[in-house]
N, CA and C of each residue as an Amber inpcrd file, in Angstrom:
protein
   186
  -3.7000000  -4.6050000  -9.9410000  -4.2220000  -3.6420000  -9.0300000
  -4.3530000  -2.2930000  -9.6150000  -4.1410000  -2.0600000 -10.8830000
  -4.2280000  -0.7590000 -11.4970000  -4.5280000  -0.8900000 -12.9910000
  -4.5780000   0.2140000 -13.6270000  -4.7500000   0.1690000 -15.1160000
  -3.6380000  -0.4320000 -15.8600000  -3.8870000  -1.1150000 -16.9330000
  -2.8250000  -1.5670000 -17.8250000  -2.4680000  -0.4860000 -18.8160000
  -1.2440000   0.0830000 -18.6040000  -0.7500000   1.1570000 -19.4910000
   0.6860000   0.9150000 -19.7570000   1.2670000   1.5400000 -20.7470000
   2.7010000   1.4700000 -21.0220000   3.4990000   2.0160000 -19.8930000
   2.9990000   2.9940000 -19.1850000   3.7330000   3.6510000 -18.1610000
   3.9630000   2.7020000 -16.9080000   3.0030000   1.8190000 -16.6290000
   3.1990000   0.9480000 -15.5090000   3.4930000  -0.5240000 -15.8350000
   3.8590000  -0.7440000 -17.0660000   4.1510000  -2.1350000 -17.4520000
   5.6500000  -2.5240000 -17.3390000   5.8270000  -3.8270000 -17.1790000
   7.1860000  -4.3040000 -17.1710000   7.1500000  -5.7300000 -17.7510000
   8.2110000  -6.0660000 -18.3980000   8.3160000  -7.4340000 -19.0060000
   8.6650000  -8.4730000 -17.9670000   8.0530000  -9.5630000 -18.0050000
   8.3560000 -10.6690000 -17.0680000   8.5940000 -11.9220000 -17.8410000
   9.4170000 -12.8140000 -17.3740000   9.5510000 -14.1420000 -18.0080000
   8.3140000 -14.8790000 -17.5480000   8.1300000 -16.0310000 -18.1930000
   6.9060000 -16.8590000 -17.8580000   6.8480000 -17.2150000 -16.4360000
   7.9580000 -17.6220000 -15.8110000   8.0010000 -18.0630000 -14.4430000
   7.5870000 -16.8990000 -13.4610000   8.1360000 -15.7370000 -13.7030000
   7.8050000 -14.5870000 -12.8700000   6.3140000 -14.1460000 -13.0430000
   5.8720000 -14.1900000 -14.2720000   4.4890000 -13.8010000 -14.6060000
   3.5700000 -14.7800000 -13.8530000   3.7880000 -16.0010000 -13.8420000
   2.9200000 -16.9570000 -13.1650000   3.0490000 -16.7490000 -11.6240000
   4.1900000 -16.4570000 -11.1550000   4.3740000 -16.2270000  -9.7450000
   3.5740000 -15.0260000  -9.2500000   3.4980000 -13.9810000 -10.0470000
   2.7170000 -12.7460000  -9.7110000   1.2290000 -13.1200000  -9.6640000
   0.7970000 -13.9500000 -10.6300000  -0.6320000 -14.2400000 -10.6930000
  -1.0680000 -15.3740000  -9.7500000  -0.1560000 -16.2330000  -9.3590000
  -0.6140000 -17.4560000  -8.6490000   0.0500000 -17.5520000  -7.2260000
   0.8380000 -16.6060000  -6.8310000   1.3840000 -16.6370000  -5.4880000
   1.2300000 -15.2500000  -4.9140000   1.8270000 -14.9650000  -3.7950000
   1.6620000 -13.6830000  -3.1640000   2.7050000 -12.6420000  -3.4960000
   3.4930000 -12.8140000  -4.5990000   4.4070000 -11.8140000  -5.0360000
   3.5990000 -10.7000000  -5.6800000   4.0780000  -9.4700000  -5.5560000
   3.5020000  -8.2850000  -6.1880000   4.5760000  -7.5090000  -6.7990000
   4.1610000  -6.6840000  -7.7920000   5.0480000  -5.7390000  -8.4270000
   4.4450000  -4.2980000  -8.3510000   5.3070000  -3.3710000  -8.0560000
   4.8960000  -1.9220000  -8.0630000   5.8850000  -1.1590000  -8.9460000
   5.4430000  -0.0970000  -9.4730000   6.3700000   0.8200000 -10.1190000
   6.7960000   1.8740000  -9.1590000   8.0940000   1.9310000  -8.9150000
   8.5870000   2.8310000  -7.9180000   8.6350000   4.2920000  -8.3900000
   8.9500000   5.1830000  -7.4620000   9.0810000   6.5830000  -7.8500000
  10.1950000   6.8000000  -8.8870000  11.1390000   5.8360000  -8.9400000
  12.2010000   5.8820000  -9.9310000  11.7190000   5.3660000 -11.3030000
  10.4470000   5.0080000 -11.4130000   9.7880000   4.4970000 -12.6490000
  10.3620000   3.1940000 -13.1170000  10.9130000   2.3980000 -12.1240000
  11.3870000   1.0590000 -12.3510000  10.5410000   0.0730000 -11.5010000
  10.3840000  -1.1840000 -11.9580000   9.6310000  -2.1300000 -11.1700000
  10.2870000  -2.5740000  -9.8600000   9.5870000  -2.7160000  -8.7950000
  10.0340000  -3.1750000  -7.5480000   9.1910000  -4.4180000  -7.2110000
   9.8420000  -5.4560000  -6.7220000   9.1700000  -6.7100000  -6.3740000
   8.8700000  -6.7530000  -4.9380000   7.6450000  -7.1870000  -4.5380000
   7.3160000  -7.2800000  -3.2140000   7.0810000  -8.7710000  -2.8710000
   7.9880000  -9.3310000  -1.9870000   7.8920000 -10.8170000  -1.7410000
   6.7420000 -11.0740000  -0.8130000   6.3130000 -12.3790000  -0.8540000
   5.2590000 -12.8000000   0.0750000   5.7310000 -12.8270000   1.5090000
   4.8750000 -12.8590000   2.4900000   5.1960000 -12.8010000   3.8840000
   6.0420000 -14.0390000   4.3280000   5.9320000 -15.1790000   3.6390000
   6.7350000 -16.3220000   4.0690000   8.2030000 -16.1460000   3.7130000
   8.5590000 -15.2390000   2.8150000   9.9300000 -14.8600000   2.4820000
  10.3600000 -13.6350000   3.2780000   9.5090000 -12.5950000   3.3630000
   9.7780000 -11.4080000   4.1220000   8.5310000 -10.9730000   4.8220000
   8.4160000 -11.1800000   6.1420000   7.2280000 -10.7790000   6.8740000
   6.8540000  -9.3210000   6.7330000   7.8250000  -8.4400000   6.4630000
   7.5230000  -7.0610000   6.3280000   7.2110000  -6.6250000   4.8780000
   7.4020000  -7.5690000   3.9260000   7.1750000  -7.3350000   2.5290000
   7.8200000  -6.1040000   1.9850000   9.0980000  -5.9060000   2.2910000
   9.8510000  -4.7550000   1.8210000  10.1100000  -4.9120000   0.2990000
   9.8040000  -3.8580000  -0.4800000  10.0380000  -3.8500000  -1.9220000
  11.5010000  -4.0790000  -2.2450000  11.7730000  -4.8690000  -3.2780000
  13.1350000  -5.1240000  -3.6960000  13.2420000  -4.6240000  -5.1430000
  14.3580000  -3.9360000  -5.4690000  14.5250000  -3.4980000  -6.8660000
  14.5650000  -4.7120000  -7.8140000  13.9450000  -4.6600000  -8.9030000
  14.0040000  -5.7220000  -9.9210000  15.4610000  -5.8470000 -10.4570000
  15.8770000  -6.9830000 -10.6700000  17.2940000  -7.1420000 -11.2060000
  17.3860000  -6.7110000 -12.6150000  16.3140000  -6.7170000 -13.3650000
  16.2900000  -6.3010000 -14.7870000  15.6470000  -5.0040000 -14.9970000
  16.3060000  -3.9400000 -14.4610000  15.7980000  -2.5920000 -14.5110000
  15.5070000  -2.1070000 -15.9220000  14.3150000  -1.6800000 -16.1440000
  14.0000000  -1.2280000 -17.5310000  14.5900000   0.1020000 -17.8330000
  14.8220000   0.2890000 -19.1110000  15.3680000   1.6400000 -19.5220000
  14.1390000   2.5060000 -19.9270000  14.3680000   3.7580000 -19.8740000
  13.2810000   4.7090000 -20.2250000  13.4460000   5.2750000 -21.6290000
  14.4120000   4.7630000 -22.4060000  14.5610000   5.2230000 -23.7850000
  14.5670000   4.0220000 -24.6890000  14.3210000   4.2580000 -25.9460000
  14.3270000   3.1620000 -26.9250000  15.7440000   3.0070000 -27.4770000
  16.2870000   1.7870000 -27.4970000  17.5870000   1.5850000 -28.0640000
  17.5040000   1.5460000 -29.5630000  18.4490000   2.0910000 -30.2500000
  18.4510000   2.1350000 -31.6830000  18.9380000   0.8440000 -32.2760000
């Protein structure tokens, strides 16, 4: 739904990547610059964003 850039990217395992492309799951980058998962309506009719369990860091580890 937007440009592919390093600022809005997040790593996904194969299962989650396929779910985003082939089901009604969505991902947004929150104001906290971390990914938030939006479940399909059959899981949550209000589609409230959920914080990703694998929060990315904003620095490079040495």
